[in-house]
Amino acid sequence: MARRETALQAAHGRLRQLIGSEFRSGEKLPNERDLADRLEVSRATVREVLGQLAAEGVVTRTWGIGTFVHDDAERVPVSIGDVTALRDRITATGHRPTLQDASVSRAKCPADCARVLGLEPGSPVWRVDRLFAVDGVPAAWIRDHLPLRFDGRDLDPSGLLSIDLDMFEFLASATGMPVRRAEIELTAVLADDEATERLGVAVGHPLVTATQVGYGTGGAALFHGHITVRTDVLTLRISRGGAPEPAPPAG
């Protein structure tokens, strides 16, 4: 095992040096067979090393198209460590957020959402789909689910069809309970047909998806959502520190 790890490390270093010396940002790399011949290693080793370099952000791999040196064009850093509107996080970096597409509809509550919201699977809920762009480029597709009623109040999320109203702002106004805490779980995924249509990337393009749950006072779950992000447009940043102060209503 140690010998194999050493061989992988050596191949990793040689391939990274090759990329840095012979290829420019955005250029396509030779296929795995040609790289294996140049490095005098197996194709399996090249494939594994390319996977490592993709995870490190050195290259971008797209199924059926090829492997490219990562484009050094600026990506927008967005913090996900607080409960601030995505719109405001993007604006704070000096970029322009827009809402390219949005819809609000009644839907059946998915099982994972039902567990969080304390509902029966298949119960009617609001589904809010929004596609955010940064400087005109599709960047984040957000699908949220929230109950039709909360604490005896009917919820009407139609205002979320405008970028002027954020989910946190809406919930603070509609429920009288601001989102105090958001739990986020990140997963690396490859674009499927629906993500391709929404975000304008090729099938197999690397993406990051985040499952987000927003909690109000007393730990009451207010919404459950999924955020799918193009990391060639946005970078997700998590800041850790001491105990946070109570978060104000987001906005």
PDB file of N, CA, C and O in Angstrom, residues 174-220:
ATOM      1  N   ALA A 174     -43.292  36.726   7.515  1.00  0.00           N
ATOM      2  CA  ALA A 174     -44.501  35.899   7.428  1.00  0.00           C
ATOM      3  C   ALA A 174     -44.773  35.113   8.693  1.00  0.00           C
ATOM      4  O   ALA A 174     -45.933  34.845   9.032  1.00  0.00           O
ATOM      5  N   THR A 175     -43.734  34.728   9.416  1.00  0.00           N
ATOM      6  CA  THR A 175     -43.922  33.903  10.611  1.00  0.00           C
ATOM      7  C   THR A 175     -43.702  34.676  11.902  1.00  0.00           C
ATOM      8  O   THR A 175     -44.028  34.171  12.984  1.00  0.00           O
ATOM      9  N   GLY A 176     -43.123  35.876  11.790  1.00  0.00           N
ATOM     10  CA  GLY A 176     -42.782  36.623  12.994  1.00  0.00           C
ATOM     11  C   GLY A 176     -41.602  36.036  13.723  1.00  0.00           C
ATOM     12  O   GLY A 176     -41.319  36.380  14.873  1.00  0.00           O
ATOM     13  N   MET A 177     -40.872  35.126  13.048  1.00  0.00           N
ATOM     14  CA  MET A 177     -39.756  34.425  13.669  1.00  0.00           C
ATOM     15  C   MET A 177     -38.575  34.421  12.700  1.00  0.00           C
ATOM     16  O   MET A 177     -38.587  33.697  11.711  1.00  0.00           O
ATOM     17  N   PRO A 178     -37.549  35.235  12.918  1.00  0.00           N
ATOM     18  CA  PRO A 178     -36.405  35.248  12.010  1.00  0.00           C
ATOM     19  C   PRO A 178     -35.632  33.937  12.062  1.00  0.00           C
ATOM     20  O   PRO A 178     -35.650  33.226  13.066  1.00  0.00           O
ATOM     21  N   VAL A 179     -34.985  33.611  10.965  1.00  0.00           N
ATOM     22  CA  VAL A 179     -34.121  32.431  10.927  1.00  0.00           C
ATOM     23  C   VAL A 179     -32.883  32.728  11.768  1.00  0.00           C
ATOM     24  O   VAL A 179     -32.116  33.636  11.474  1.00  0.00           O
ATOM     25  N   ARG A 180     -32.716  31.970  12.842  1.00  0.00           N
ATOM     26  CA  ARG A 180     -31.590  32.179  13.749  1.00  0.00           C
ATOM     27  C   ARG A 180     -30.379  31.330  13.398  1.00  0.00           C
ATOM     28  O   ARG A 180     -29.256  31.670  13.736  1.00  0.00           O
ATOM     29  N   ARG A 181     -30.640  30.210  12.734  1.00  0.00           N
ATOM     30  CA  ARG A 181     -29.552  29.270  12.479  1.00  0.00           C
ATOM     31  C   ARG A 181     -29.831  28.507  11.200  1.00  0.00           C
ATOM     32  O   ARG A 181     -30.969  28.158  10.916  1.00  0.00           O
ATOM     33  N   ALA A 182     -28.787  28.285  10.400  1.00  0.00           N
ATOM     34  CA  ALA A 182     -28.919  27.486   9.185  1.00  0.00           C
ATOM     35  C   ALA A 182     -27.887  26.373   9.212  1.00  0.00           C
ATOM     36  O   ALA A 182     -26.709  26.624   9.458  1.00  0.00           O
ATOM     37  N   GLU A 183     -28.336  25.146   9.010  1.00  0.00           N
ATOM     38  CA  GLU A 183     -27.429  23.999   8.917  1.00  0.00           C
ATOM     39  C   GLU A 183     -27.277  23.625   7.450  1.00  0.00           C
ATOM     40  O   GLU A 183     -28.264  23.501   6.721  1.00  0.00           O
ATOM     41  N   ILE A 184     -26.029  23.459   7.010  1.00  0.00           N
ATOM     42  CA  ILE A 184     -25.743  23.208   5.606  1.00  0.00           C
ATOM     43  C   ILE A 184     -24.839  21.984   5.477  1.00  0.00           C
ATOM     44  O   ILE A 184     -23.825  21.878   6.169  1.00  0.00           O
ATOM     45  N   GLU A 185     -25.212  21.071   4.603  1.00  0.00           N
ATOM     46  CA  GLU A 185     -24.418  19.870   4.332  1.00  0.00           C
ATOM     47  C   GLU A 185     -24.044  19.868   2.862  1.00  0.00           C
ATOM     48  O   GLU A 185     -24.910  19.896   1.987  1.00  0.00           O
ATOM     49  N   LEU A 186     -22.737  19.848   2.554  1.00  0.00           N
ATOM     50  CA  LEU A 186     -22.240  19.959   1.190  1.00  0.00           C
ATOM     51  C   LEU A 186     -21.921  18.590   0.598  1.00  0.00           C
ATOM     52  O   LEU A 186     -21.413  17.709   1.285  1.00  0.00           O
ATOM     53  N   THR A 187     -22.199  18.437  -0.700  1.00  0.00           N
ATOM     54  CA  THR A 187     -21.885  17.209  -1.420  1.00  0.00           C
ATOM     55  C   THR A 187     -21.415  17.571  -2.821  1.00  0.00           C
ATOM     56  O   THR A 187     -22.005  18.441  -3.469  1.00  0.00           O
ATOM     57  N   ALA A 188     -20.356  16.927  -3.296  1.00  0.00           N
ATOM     58  CA  ALA A 188     -19.896  17.096  -4.675  1.00  0.00           C
ATOM     59  C   ALA A 188     -20.722  16.184  -5.582  1.00  0.00           C
ATOM     60  O   ALA A 188     -20.907  14.999  -5.278  1.00  0.00           O
ATOM     61  N   VAL A 189     -21.209  16.730  -6.684  1.00  0.00           N
ATOM     62  CA  VAL A 189     -22.049  15.962  -7.605  1.00  0.00           C
ATOM     63  C   VAL A 189     -21.639  16.280  -9.038  1.00  0.00           C
ATOM     64  O   VAL A 189     -20.891  17.229  -9.295  1.00  0.00           O
ATOM     65  N   LEU A 190     -22.154  15.488  -9.973  1.00  0.00           N
ATOM     66  CA  LEU A 190     -21.993  15.758 -11.395  1.00  0.00           C
ATOM     67  C   LEU A 190     -23.345  16.170 -11.960  1.00  0.00           C
ATOM     68  O   LEU A 190     -24.383  15.628 -11.571  1.00  0.00           O
ATOM     69  N   ALA A 191     -23.326  17.108 -12.862  1.00  0.00           N
ATOM     70  CA  ALA A 191     -24.570  17.661 -13.403  1.00  0.00           C
ATOM     71  C   ALA A 191     -25.388  16.599 -14.112  1.00  0.00           C
ATOM     72  O   ALA A 191     -24.880  15.867 -14.964  1.00  0.00           O
ATOM     73  N   ASP A 192     -26.677  16.516 -13.746  1.00  0.00           N
ATOM     74  CA  ASP A 192     -27.606  15.654 -14.465  1.00  0.00           C
ATOM     75  C   ASP A 192     -28.376  16.506 -15.473  1.00  0.00           C
ATOM     76  O   ASP A 192     -28.079  17.686 -15.674  1.00  0.00           O
ATOM     77  N   ASP A 193     -29.372  15.911 -16.122  1.00  0.00           N
ATOM     78  CA  ASP A 193     -30.088  16.630 -17.171  1.00  0.00           C
ATOM     79  C   ASP A 193     -30.767  17.892 -16.640  1.00  0.00           C
ATOM     80  O   ASP A 193     -30.759  18.937 -17.309  1.00  0.00           O
ATOM     81  N   GLU A 194     -31.355  17.807 -15.441  1.00  0.00           N
ATOM     82  CA  GLU A 194     -32.065  18.971 -14.901  1.00  0.00           C
ATOM     83  C   GLU A 194     -31.085  20.087 -14.532  1.00  0.00           C
ATOM     84  O   GLU A 194     -31.331  21.260 -14.832  1.00  0.00           O
ATOM     85  N   ALA A 195     -29.966  19.735 -13.918  1.00  0.00           N
ATOM     86  CA  ALA A 195     -28.962  20.746 -13.578  1.00  0.00           C
ATOM     87  C   ALA A 195     -28.382  21.363 -14.841  1.00  0.00           C
ATOM     88  O   ALA A 195     -28.076  22.565 -14.882  1.00  0.00           O
ATOM     89  N   THR A 196     -28.214  20.545 -15.884  1.00  0.00           N
ATOM     90  CA  THR A 196     -27.711  21.059 -17.160  1.00  0.00           C
ATOM     91  C   THR A 196     -28.644  22.123 -17.726  1.00  0.00           C
ATOM     92  O   THR A 196     -28.207  23.185 -18.175  1.00  0.00           O
ATOM     93  N   GLU A 197     -29.947  21.829 -17.683  1.00  0.00           N
ATOM     94  CA  GLU A 197     -30.925  22.774 -18.205  1.00  0.00           C
ATOM     95  C   GLU A 197     -30.949  24.058 -17.388  1.00  0.00           C
ATOM     96  O   GLU A 197     -31.044  25.165 -17.927  1.00  0.00           O
ATOM     97  N   ARG A 198     -30.851  23.932 -16.066  1.00  0.00           N
ATOM     98  CA  ARG A 198     -30.942  25.103 -15.194  1.00  0.00           C
ATOM     99  C   ARG A 198     -29.686  25.965 -15.239  1.00  0.00           C
ATOM    100  O   ARG A 198     -29.767  27.194 -15.304  1.00  0.00           O
ATOM    101  N   LEU A 199     -28.516  25.321 -15.172  1.00  0.00           N
ATOM    102  CA  LEU A 199     -27.275  26.069 -14.979  1.00  0.00           C
ATOM    103  C   LEU A 199     -26.454  26.251 -16.248  1.00  0.00           C
ATOM    104  O   LEU A 199     -25.418  26.920 -16.229  1.00  0.00           O
ATOM    105  N   GLY A 200     -26.901  25.643 -17.350  1.00  0.00           N
ATOM    106  CA  GLY A 200     -26.211  25.862 -18.610  1.00  0.00           C
ATOM    107  C   GLY A 200     -24.850  25.214 -18.699  1.00  0.00           C
ATOM    108  O   GLY A 200     -23.934  25.745 -19.328  1.00  0.00           O
ATOM    109  N   VAL A 201     -24.686  24.051 -18.043  1.00  0.00           N
ATOM    110  CA  VAL A 201     -23.424  23.321 -18.105  1.00  0.00           C
ATOM    111  C   VAL A 201     -23.653  21.981 -18.798  1.00  0.00           C
ATOM    112  O   VAL A 201     -24.793  21.552 -18.988  1.00  0.00           O
ATOM    113  N   ALA A 202     -22.560  21.322 -19.172  1.00  0.00           N
ATOM    114  CA  ALA A 202     -22.669  20.019 -19.816  1.00  0.00           C
ATOM    115  C   ALA A 202     -22.986  18.941 -18.783  1.00  0.00           C
ATOM    116  O   ALA A 202     -22.667  19.082 -17.598  1.00  0.00           O
ATOM    117  N   VAL A 203     -23.644  17.871 -19.226  1.00  0.00           N
ATOM    118  CA  VAL A 203     -23.885  16.730 -18.353  1.00  0.00           C
ATOM    119  C   VAL A 203     -22.535  16.210 -17.853  1.00  0.00           C
ATOM    120  O   VAL A 203     -21.583  16.060 -18.620  1.00  0.00           O
ATOM    121  N   GLY A 204     -22.444  15.971 -16.554  1.00  0.00           N
ATOM    122  CA  GLY A 204     -21.188  15.510 -15.970  1.00  0.00           C
ATOM    123  C   GLY A 204     -20.314  16.630 -15.450  1.00  0.00           C
ATOM    124  O   GLY A 204     -19.263  16.360 -14.858  1.00  0.00           O
ATOM    125  N   HIS A 205     -20.723  17.886 -15.633  1.00  0.00           N
ATOM    126  CA  HIS A 205     -19.938  19.013 -15.120  1.00  0.00           C
ATOM    127  C   HIS A 205     -19.913  18.953 -13.591  1.00  0.00           C
ATOM    128  O   HIS A 205     -20.938  18.720 -12.955  1.00  0.00           O
ATOM    129  N   PRO A 206     -18.752  19.151 -12.960  1.00  0.00           N
ATOM    130  CA  PRO A 206     -18.691  19.092 -11.489  1.00  0.00           C
ATOM    131  C   PRO A 206     -19.422  20.255 -10.843  1.00  0.00           C
ATOM    132  O   PRO A 206     -19.239  21.408 -11.223  1.00  0.00           O
ATOM    133  N   LEU A 207     -20.247  19.930  -9.857  1.00  0.00           N
ATOM    134  CA  LEU A 207     -21.026  20.924  -9.123  1.00  0.00           C
ATOM    135  C   LEU A 207     -20.931  20.615  -7.632  1.00  0.00           C
ATOM    136  O   LEU A 207     -20.483  19.544  -7.239  1.00  0.00           O
ATOM    137  N   VAL A 208     -21.372  21.554  -6.841  1.00  0.00           N
ATOM    138  CA  VAL A 208     -21.533  21.315  -5.407  1.00  0.00           C
ATOM    139  C   VAL A 208     -22.989  21.549  -5.060  1.00  0.00           C
ATOM    140  O   VAL A 208     -23.587  22.550  -5.473  1.00  0.00           O
ATOM    141  N   THR A 209     -23.583  20.611  -4.342  1.00  0.00           N
ATOM    142  CA  THR A 209     -24.950  20.798  -3.869  1.00  0.00           C
ATOM    143  C   THR A 209     -24.934  20.878  -2.351  1.00  0.00           C
ATOM    144  O   THR A 209     -24.146  20.194  -1.688  1.00  0.00           O
ATOM    145  N   ALA A 210     -25.772  21.731  -1.816  1.00  0.00           N
ATOM    146  CA  ALA A 210     -25.855  21.920  -0.367  1.00  0.00           C
ATOM    147  C   ALA A 210     -27.297  21.723   0.076  1.00  0.00           C
ATOM    148  O   ALA A 210     -28.219  22.290  -0.512  1.00  0.00           O
ATOM    149  N   THR A 211     -27.487  20.890   1.088  1.00  0.00           N
ATOM    150  CA  THR A 211     -28.792  20.763   1.722  1.00  0.00           C
ATOM    151  C   THR A 211     -28.819  21.745   2.887  1.00  0.00           C
ATOM    152  O   THR A 211     -27.936  21.733   3.732  1.00  0.00           O
ATOM    153  N   GLN A 212     -29.819  22.603   2.909  1.00  0.00           N
ATOM    154  CA  GLN A 212     -29.877  23.659   3.919  1.00  0.00           C
ATOM    155  C   GLN A 212     -31.196  23.588   4.686  1.00  0.00           C
ATOM    156  O   GLN A 212     -32.269  23.440   4.091  1.00  0.00           O
ATOM    157  N   VAL A 213     -31.103  23.701   5.992  1.00  0.00           N
ATOM    158  CA  VAL A 213     -32.280  23.749   6.850  1.00  0.00           C
ATOM    159  C   VAL A 213     -32.190  25.022   7.686  1.00  0.00           C
ATOM    160  O   VAL A 213     -31.150  25.294   8.300  1.00  0.00           O
ATOM    161  N   GLY A 214     -33.264  25.802   7.685  1.00  0.00           N
ATOM    162  CA  GLY A 214     -33.293  27.032   8.463  1.00  0.00           C
ATOM    163  C   GLY A 214     -34.148  26.852   9.709  1.00  0.00           C
ATOM    164  O   GLY A 214     -35.274  26.336   9.635  1.00  0.00           O
ATOM    165  N   TYR A 215     -33.607  27.271  10.859  1.00  0.00           N
ATOM    166  CA  TYR A 215     -34.308  27.115  12.136  1.00  0.00           C
ATOM    167  C   TYR A 215     -34.588  28.480  12.760  1.00  0.00           C
ATOM    168  O   TYR A 215     -33.767  29.396  12.700  1.00  0.00           O
ATOM    169  N   GLY A 216     -35.750  28.572  13.385  1.00  0.00           N
ATOM    170  CA  GLY A 216     -36.115  29.778  14.098  1.00  0.00           C
ATOM    171  C   GLY A 216     -35.884  29.626  15.588  1.00  0.00           C
ATOM    172  O   GLY A 216     -35.161  28.729  16.045  1.00  0.00           O
ATOM    173  N   THR A 217     -36.494  30.495  16.351  1.00  0.00           N
ATOM    174  CA  THR A 217     -36.368  30.459  17.803  1.00  0.00           C
ATOM    175  C   THR A 217     -36.871  29.133  18.350  1.00  0.00           C
ATOM    176  O   THR A 217     -37.901  28.608  17.918  1.00  0.00           O
ATOM    177  N   GLY A 218     -36.116  28.560  19.285  1.00  0.00           N
ATOM    178  CA  GLY A 218     -36.526  27.306  19.893  1.00  0.00           C
ATOM    179  C   GLY A 218     -36.266  26.094  19.037  1.00  0.00           C
ATOM    180  O   GLY A 218     -36.738  24.991  19.347  1.00  0.00           O
ATOM    181  N   GLY A 219     -35.531  26.260  17.934  1.00  0.00           N
ATOM    182  CA  GLY A 219     -35.186  25.122  17.090  1.00  0.00           C
ATOM    183  C   GLY A 219     -36.268  24.697  16.132  1.00  0.00           C
ATOM    184  O   GLY A 219     -36.200  23.598  15.560  1.00  0.00           O
ATOM    185  N   ALA A 220     -37.291  25.536  15.913  1.00  0.00           N
ATOM    186  CA  ALA A 220     -38.355  25.188  14.972  1.00  0.00           C
ATOM    187  C   ALA A 220     -37.829  25.268  13.544  1.00  0.00           C
ATOM    188  O   ALA A 220     -37.264  26.292  13.133  1.00  0.00           O
TER     189      ALA A 220
END
